[in-house]
Amino acid sequence: MTVTKVGVLGARGKVGTAICEAVRAAEDLELVAEVDHGDPLGMLTDAGAEVVVDFTHPDVVMDNLEFCITHGIHAVVGTTGFTDERLETLRGLLSSHAETGVLVAPNFAIGAILMMRFAVQAARYFPSAEIVELHHPNKADAPSGTAHRTAEMMATARTAAGMGPCPDATSTELEGARGADVGGVRVHSVRVTGLVAHQEVILGTQGETLTIRHDSLDRSSFAPGVLLGVRSISRAPGLTVGLDAFMDL
Amino acid sequence: MTVTKVGVLGARGKVGTAICEAVRAAEDLELVAEVDHGDPLGMLTDAGAEVVVDFTHPDVVMDNLEFCITHGIHAVVGTTGFTDERLETLRGLLSSHAETGVLVAPNFAIGAILMMRFAVQAARYFPSAEIVELHHPNKADAPSGTAHRTAEMMATARTAAGMGPCPDATSTELEGARGADVGGVRVHSVRVTGLVAHQEVILGTQGETLTIRHDSLDRSSFAPGVLLGVRSISRAPGLTVGLDAFMDL
Amino acid sequence: MTVTKVGVLGARGKVGTAICEAVRAAEDLELVAEVDHGDPLGMLTDAGAEVVVDFTHPDVVMDNLEFCITHGIHAVVGTTGFTDERLETLRGLLSSHAETGVLVAPNFAIGAILMMRFAVQAARYFPSAEIVELHHPNKADAPSGTAHRTAEMMATARTAAGMGPCPDATSTELEGARGADVGGVRVHSVRVTGLVAHQEVILGTQGETLTIRHDSLDRSSFAPGVLLGVRSISRAPGLTVGLDAFMDL
Amino acid sequence: MTVTKVGVLGARGKVGTAICEAVRAAEDLELVAEVDHGDPLGMLTDAGAEVVVDFTHPDVVMDNLEFCITHGIHAVVGTTGFTDERLETLRGLLSSHAETGVLVAPNFAIGAILMMRFAVQAARYFPSAEIVELHHPNKADAPSGTAHRTAEMMATARTAAGMGPCPDATSTELEGARGADVGGVRVHSVRVTGLVAHQEVILGTQGETLTIRHDSLDRSSFAPGVLLGVRSISRAPGLTVGLDAFMDL
């Protein structure tokens, strides 16, 4: 078995700590550098890191990535704040390091990625489609970002397939009962103490329904997706956006 | 085994037909009269009916019941339209027939009755409570009558227990996402082709949730409740409102 | 809009009746022939049928298809009993009618097809995978054929991806508690009055689960899939097995 | 508002820490003593504790309770290992301290208690009853203790109501598919990474099903039940077994 040497940037943060632990537990990976705020990036090259995982901050991530790319180290990036302009900058840097790969992904939870993918694939086959997302009551936004994005993507798929609006004979509605309308897909936000983060996509046609549900019970759910990225990135030179590019779907 | 003689009023209607079938299939019951629009009520006395089931029409039900009560026949009534005034009239009629019993119930689906009962019993123990009801898209009202009533009853139980509002930190809401507000209990109405009639009551407290779900997949779901009424009414002289009075809860 | 002329074989059977109804309700389809036991197949050619739907019987389906193929009529077939030998015979017949298409499918319920497809696609990303199928108590086999097939396909996908066995520390088991073992995927069969036909595929990885659930509440659930077949078959000359070939997955 | 003074025994353990936190957060309770292994029990009397919570160890709990009872301090006990003999000893001690109350409970999760209660209440109204329990794969026993106990209690309720066996026409079964048989109630144990502790009781009758589901997502779920015990125990002199005695069900 080939063992890949992995460095982690943001290694002492909450997410970084969990990633270090996951890398340590994987037989085909070796954790060679744990770098955090104040540490020199040279730790990565000194340790011979082949892949770096970056869960840091929008303020420092571009410098981190420039260092990695110019030293031929692949990167798997979960840090937020990637505008189109930043992605373009990365493509520019990568163009002169043809063998280096960078993955930038907004979401590493494999279950969430598959839920969205399947919801979009199925959308064109079901006249009815609604989303119920359920979260703890400390959440500020309703619907959740994931639910909103899922609904938009499903609405786009429905339009592309030439489908009309979801059937709905509601003539008497208590305000809000039918949820929020996102491009014709109704989204309902449940907020209940004891819940973590859950989403259910309900699709229906004559005599049958298909329900795709994702339950995230623990913030560590990004770890398997990060490892999938680490294991895949060396075979994907250039810039990749979204972990699903590495999933055989 | 004692066998009870049962007559059915509205015997050729959709519901009546199903009830006749259920009575016929029960070993401890004998179907002795199938009466419908145009038939003389004397068929019931001629056949020696001990209990009558009435699923007819608000226009005729009071005449039917007067006949039953004055002839000492117990009645199980699913016909709608019972105002307080009508119930008072029944009590008056029954007062001079001390051994006769009449059950008037808005809902005979045992699962629905239990769902509502349990939801109300549990309401005082959970800071959070929401309802998701799911129906076919031909339904005109949102939320459903059952969901609305459940929410009201839960809200009353919460108030009686001195509970404050359900926790909810939502500060950014896409209109309707958080559902309809029924006395502080949020109700969400899903309308999807392929569904029949479903309701989920979700209660949450620290670290745990309790979900009570009722699925009605077939309109015949009233039959077991009607038989429970038929078997219980002879031991319950006077007027009884609601089938739960006969359930040992 | 081009309107396709459709003939139905087995038109007076339960399934055939539902299909006739669905064809009549579709604006882009015209029901031109309703053929059943005893009727001459010439009714199809007389009426100018372009596509024929066959839900008949293993004893007659091969004759029906030979007639259709030799007359250049496309066919969508839900009749059972297709052995490899029969499929080979069909391929032979079709080889001399290059523009004619025949679809043979064991399952036309789109939701069931997608559930299986998604379960297999997801299987390689989740260390844990189990199936719970729930049916009415009159069912003779446990697990259901669909659940058994789903588990087998998931097991194959897991093996292909080099995954080990599902984690399971059970050391004390009451006989049967952990379900049936189908290639390493545990399958649980629930039999409850009031249910129709339901299946839940539960996949889990660190901190998250993905659940894919199919609910079939009504035997009419094959209709949308049959129409999809009817609309697709003219663009698919030769033999196609399985409706998913016509789904853009 | 009267404020009750609370002492916690086992205050530095995992559960004890969570209870201390919950007591501190409650406006009507004051945490006056945090006692753990090695600390003198006199801390409780010095601080004027009115109610003590004991989540310690079977080896020390009886001494703890003797101290509390002889000093007139009420106790809420979650420590395990209470045999009938131990309960009898407690009753003896309490008989000479007429105003002191002790609650011993095997389970403080309100949702779990209600699930079991409702399952038993509903059992007599549904011909079909099965349990699906779902846990993380590190669990050693299948089914879970809670599922086993729930099934036994439901089986007893069914027998008491004169119900026959659950309908089941299974004639071909892959070994284990129909789950474990606990007094005629089938129990299915799902083990999936990412799950915590979940149980679903499924009841069915003609045309409808009732499902009662408990999800425990976090080990802190005992806290609200412990506080309910603390608030109720001073009004319940003598020995009380089971938290449901303090729930108005």
PDB file of N, CA and C in Angstrom, chain C residues 155-201:
ATOM      1  N   ALA C 155     -24.767  -5.126  -2.515  1.00  0.00           N
ATOM      2  CA  ALA C 155     -23.635  -5.963  -2.094  1.00  0.00           C
ATOM      3  C   ALA C 155     -22.596  -6.033  -3.205  1.00  0.00           C
ATOM      4  N   THR C 156     -23.067  -6.182  -4.434  1.00  0.00           N
ATOM      5  CA  THR C 156     -22.155  -6.233  -5.576  1.00  0.00           C
ATOM      6  C   THR C 156     -21.380  -4.921  -5.702  1.00  0.00           C
ATOM      7  N   ALA C 157     -22.069  -3.805  -5.537  1.00  0.00           N
ATOM      8  CA  ALA C 157     -21.411  -2.492  -5.639  1.00  0.00           C
ATOM      9  C   ALA C 157     -20.377  -2.313  -4.535  1.00  0.00           C
ATOM     10  N   ARG C 158     -20.685  -2.802  -3.352  1.00  0.00           N
ATOM     11  CA  ARG C 158     -19.742  -2.702  -2.234  1.00  0.00           C
ATOM     12  C   ARG C 158     -18.486  -3.519  -2.520  1.00  0.00           C
ATOM     13  N   THR C 159     -18.693  -4.718  -3.009  1.00  0.00           N
ATOM     14  CA  THR C 159     -17.546  -5.580  -3.309  1.00  0.00           C
ATOM     15  C   THR C 159     -16.681  -4.942  -4.390  1.00  0.00           C
ATOM     16  N   ALA C 160     -17.334  -4.432  -5.446  1.00  0.00           N
ATOM     17  CA  ALA C 160     -16.595  -3.807  -6.546  1.00  0.00           C
ATOM     18  C   ALA C 160     -15.766  -2.631  -6.057  1.00  0.00           C
ATOM     19  N   ALA C 161     -16.256  -1.935  -5.029  1.00  0.00           N
ATOM     20  CA  ALA C 161     -15.531  -0.775  -4.505  1.00  0.00           C
ATOM     21  C   ALA C 161     -14.509  -1.175  -3.442  1.00  0.00           C
ATOM     22  N   GLY C 162     -14.352  -2.488  -3.222  1.00  0.00           N
ATOM     23  CA  GLY C 162     -13.357  -2.957  -2.268  1.00  0.00           C
ATOM     24  C   GLY C 162     -13.701  -2.687  -0.813  1.00  0.00           C
ATOM     25  N   MET C 163     -14.993  -2.565  -0.530  1.00  0.00           N
ATOM     26  CA  MET C 163     -15.393  -2.304   0.854  1.00  0.00           C
ATOM     27  C   MET C 163     -15.436  -3.603   1.665  1.00  0.00           C
ATOM     28  N   GLY C 164     -15.124  -3.484   2.934  1.00  0.00           N
ATOM     29  CA  GLY C 164     -15.221  -4.623   3.832  1.00  0.00           C
ATOM     30  C   GLY C 164     -16.641  -4.793   4.317  1.00  0.00           C
ATOM     31  N   PRO C 165     -16.848  -5.701   5.270  1.00  0.00           N
ATOM     32  CA  PRO C 165     -18.201  -5.909   5.800  1.00  0.00           C
ATOM     33  C   PRO C 165     -18.709  -4.691   6.570  1.00  0.00           C
ATOM     34  N   CYS C 166     -20.021  -4.551   6.652  1.00  0.00           N
ATOM     35  CA  CYS C 166     -20.635  -3.490   7.445  1.00  0.00           C
ATOM     36  C   CYS C 166     -20.215  -3.672   8.903  1.00  0.00           C
ATOM     37  N   PRO C 167     -19.855  -2.599   9.609  1.00  0.00           N
ATOM     38  CA  PRO C 167     -19.465  -2.734  11.012  1.00  0.00           C
ATOM     39  C   PRO C 167     -20.648  -3.217  11.851  1.00  0.00           C
ATOM     40  N   ASP C 168     -20.385  -4.122  12.778  1.00  0.00           N
ATOM     41  CA  ASP C 168     -21.454  -4.683  13.603  1.00  0.00           C
ATOM     42  C   ASP C 168     -20.839  -5.391  14.801  1.00  0.00           C
ATOM     43  N   ALA C 169     -20.994  -4.803  15.972  1.00  0.00           N
ATOM     44  CA  ALA C 169     -20.385  -5.355  17.184  1.00  0.00           C
ATOM     45  C   ALA C 169     -21.339  -6.257  17.956  1.00  0.00           C
ATOM     46  N   THR C 170     -22.462  -6.620  17.323  1.00  0.00           N
ATOM     47  CA  THR C 170     -23.444  -7.447  18.035  1.00  0.00           C
ATOM     48  C   THR C 170     -22.793  -8.725  18.557  1.00  0.00           C
ATOM     49  N   SER C 171     -22.875  -8.927  19.873  1.00  0.00           N
ATOM     50  CA  SER C 171     -22.337 -10.163  20.440  1.00  0.00           C
ATOM     51  C   SER C 171     -23.448 -10.987  21.088  1.00  0.00           C
ATOM     52  N   THR C 172     -24.560 -10.345  21.450  1.00  0.00           N
ATOM     53  CA  THR C 172     -25.697 -11.059  22.027  1.00  0.00           C
ATOM     54  C   THR C 172     -26.908 -10.754  21.168  1.00  0.00           C
ATOM     55  N   GLU C 173     -27.403 -11.769  20.454  1.00  0.00           N
ATOM     56  CA  GLU C 173     -28.532 -11.511  19.562  1.00  0.00           C
ATOM     57  C   GLU C 173     -29.682 -12.466  19.838  1.00  0.00           C
ATOM     58  N   LEU C 174     -30.851 -11.913  20.019  1.00  0.00           N
ATOM     59  CA  LEU C 174     -32.044 -12.738  20.064  1.00  0.00           C
ATOM     60  C   LEU C 174     -32.283 -13.164  18.616  1.00  0.00           C
ATOM     61  N   GLU C 175     -32.460 -14.437  18.395  1.00  0.00           N
ATOM     62  CA  GLU C 175     -32.504 -14.987  17.038  1.00  0.00           C
ATOM     63  C   GLU C 175     -33.392 -14.163  16.095  1.00  0.00           C
ATOM     64  N   GLY C 176     -32.799 -13.709  15.005  1.00  0.00           N
ATOM     65  CA  GLY C 176     -33.552 -12.994  13.990  1.00  0.00           C
ATOM     66  C   GLY C 176     -33.518 -11.484  14.128  1.00  0.00           C
ATOM     67  N   ALA C 177     -33.074 -10.978  15.293  1.00  0.00           N
ATOM     68  CA  ALA C 177     -33.137  -9.531  15.523  1.00  0.00           C
ATOM     69  C   ALA C 177     -32.402  -8.745  14.439  1.00  0.00           C
ATOM     70  N   ARG C 178     -31.242  -9.262  14.017  1.00  0.00           N
ATOM     71  CA  ARG C 178     -30.444  -8.510  13.036  1.00  0.00           C
ATOM     72  C   ARG C 178     -30.865  -8.762  11.594  1.00  0.00           C
ATOM     73  N   GLY C 179     -32.006  -9.404  11.398  1.00  0.00           N
ATOM     74  CA  GLY C 179     -32.533  -9.529  10.049  1.00  0.00           C
ATOM     75  C   GLY C 179     -31.892 -10.615   9.226  1.00  0.00           C
ATOM     76  N   ALA C 180     -32.241 -10.653   7.942  1.00  0.00           N
ATOM     77  CA  ALA C 180     -31.676 -11.635   7.019  1.00  0.00           C
ATOM     78  C   ALA C 180     -30.423 -11.056   6.382  1.00  0.00           C
ATOM     79  N   ASP C 181     -29.481 -11.910   6.093  1.00  0.00           N
ATOM     80  CA  ASP C 181     -28.209 -11.492   5.518  1.00  0.00           C
ATOM     81  C   ASP C 181     -28.218 -11.769   4.011  1.00  0.00           C
ATOM     82  N   VAL C 182     -28.233 -10.718   3.203  1.00  0.00           N
ATOM     83  CA  VAL C 182     -28.193 -10.879   1.751  1.00  0.00           C
ATOM     84  C   VAL C 182     -26.869 -10.297   1.269  1.00  0.00           C
ATOM     85  N   GLY C 183     -25.893 -11.150   1.095  1.00  0.00           N
ATOM     86  CA  GLY C 183     -24.570 -10.707   0.629  1.00  0.00           C
ATOM     87  C   GLY C 183     -23.924  -9.692   1.558  1.00  0.00           C
ATOM     88  N   GLY C 184     -24.252  -9.762   2.850  1.00  0.00           N
ATOM     89  CA  GLY C 184     -23.646  -8.842   3.808  1.00  0.00           C
ATOM     90  C   GLY C 184     -24.510  -7.637   4.125  1.00  0.00           C
ATOM     91  N   VAL C 185     -25.587  -7.443   3.354  1.00  0.00           N
ATOM     92  CA  VAL C 185     -26.524  -6.345   3.625  1.00  0.00           C
ATOM     93  C   VAL C 185     -27.717  -6.933   4.390  1.00  0.00           C
ATOM     94  N   ARG C 186     -27.965  -6.403   5.580  1.00  0.00           N
ATOM     95  CA  ARG C 186     -29.057  -6.924   6.398  1.00  0.00           C
ATOM     96  C   ARG C 186     -30.393  -6.411   5.895  1.00  0.00           C
ATOM     97  N   VAL C 187     -31.384  -7.298   5.821  1.00  0.00           N
ATOM     98  CA  VAL C 187     -32.707  -6.930   5.341  1.00  0.00           C
ATOM     99  C   VAL C 187     -33.749  -7.318   6.392  1.00  0.00           C
ATOM    100  N   HIS C 188     -34.601  -6.361   6.755  1.00  0.00           N
ATOM    101  CA  HIS C 188     -35.628  -6.553   7.775  1.00  0.00           C
ATOM    102  C   HIS C 188     -37.006  -6.435   7.124  1.00  0.00           C
ATOM    103  N   SER C 189     -37.876  -7.388   7.412  1.00  0.00           N
ATOM    104  CA  SER C 189     -39.213  -7.419   6.796  1.00  0.00           C
ATOM    105  C   SER C 189     -40.278  -7.173   7.844  1.00  0.00           C
ATOM    106  N   VAL C 190     -40.965  -6.061   7.736  1.00  0.00           N
ATOM    107  CA  VAL C 190     -42.050  -5.708   8.646  1.00  0.00           C
ATOM    108  C   VAL C 190     -43.375  -6.039   7.957  1.00  0.00           C
ATOM    109  N   ARG C 191     -44.293  -6.682   8.697  1.00  0.00           N
ATOM    110  CA  ARG C 191     -45.604  -7.036   8.134  1.00  0.00           C
ATOM    111  C   ARG C 191     -46.677  -6.474   9.037  1.00  0.00           C
ATOM    112  N   VAL C 192     -47.368  -5.453   8.572  1.00  0.00           N
ATOM    113  CA  VAL C 192     -48.335  -4.748   9.417  1.00  0.00           C
ATOM    114  C   VAL C 192     -49.606  -4.436   8.622  1.00  0.00           C
ATOM    115  N   THR C 193     -50.745  -4.807   9.187  1.00  0.00           N
ATOM    116  CA  THR C 193     -52.043  -4.462   8.604  1.00  0.00           C
ATOM    117  C   THR C 193     -52.108  -2.960   8.350  1.00  0.00           C
ATOM    118  N   GLY C 194     -52.670  -2.560   7.231  1.00  0.00           N
ATOM    119  CA  GLY C 194     -52.810  -1.140   6.944  1.00  0.00           C
ATOM    120  C   GLY C 194     -51.718  -0.636   6.015  1.00  0.00           C
ATOM    121  N   LEU C 195     -50.595  -1.340   5.985  1.00  0.00           N
ATOM    122  CA  LEU C 195     -49.525  -0.959   5.066  1.00  0.00           C
ATOM    123  C   LEU C 195     -49.843  -1.475   3.665  1.00  0.00           C
ATOM    124  N   VAL C 196     -49.170  -0.921   2.663  1.00  0.00           N
ATOM    125  CA  VAL C 196     -49.293  -1.425   1.302  1.00  0.00           C
ATOM    126  C   VAL C 196     -47.921  -2.017   0.946  1.00  0.00           C
ATOM    127  N   ALA C 197     -47.029  -1.226   0.340  1.00  0.00           N
ATOM    128  CA  ALA C 197     -45.699  -1.728  -0.047  1.00  0.00           C
ATOM    129  C   ALA C 197     -44.713  -0.579   0.079  1.00  0.00           C
ATOM    130  N   HIS C 198     -43.726  -0.749   0.953  1.00  0.00           N
ATOM    131  CA  HIS C 198     -42.806   0.317   1.305  1.00  0.00           C
ATOM    132  C   HIS C 198     -41.403  -0.258   1.462  1.00  0.00           C
ATOM    133  N   GLN C 199     -40.395   0.526   1.111  1.00  0.00           N
ATOM    134  CA  GLN C 199     -39.014   0.073   1.339  1.00  0.00           C
ATOM    135  C   GLN C 199     -38.123   1.247   1.693  1.00  0.00           C
ATOM    136  N   GLU C 200     -37.262   1.014   2.653  1.00  0.00           N
ATOM    137  CA  GLU C 200     -36.352   2.042   3.135  1.00  0.00           C
ATOM    138  C   GLU C 200     -34.933   1.487   3.080  1.00  0.00           C
ATOM    139  N   VAL C 201     -34.059   2.185   2.365  1.00  0.00           N
ATOM    140  CA  VAL C 201     -32.649   1.822   2.332  1.00  0.00           C
ATOM    141  C   VAL C 201     -31.918   2.823   3.217  1.00  0.00           C
TER     142      VAL C 201
END
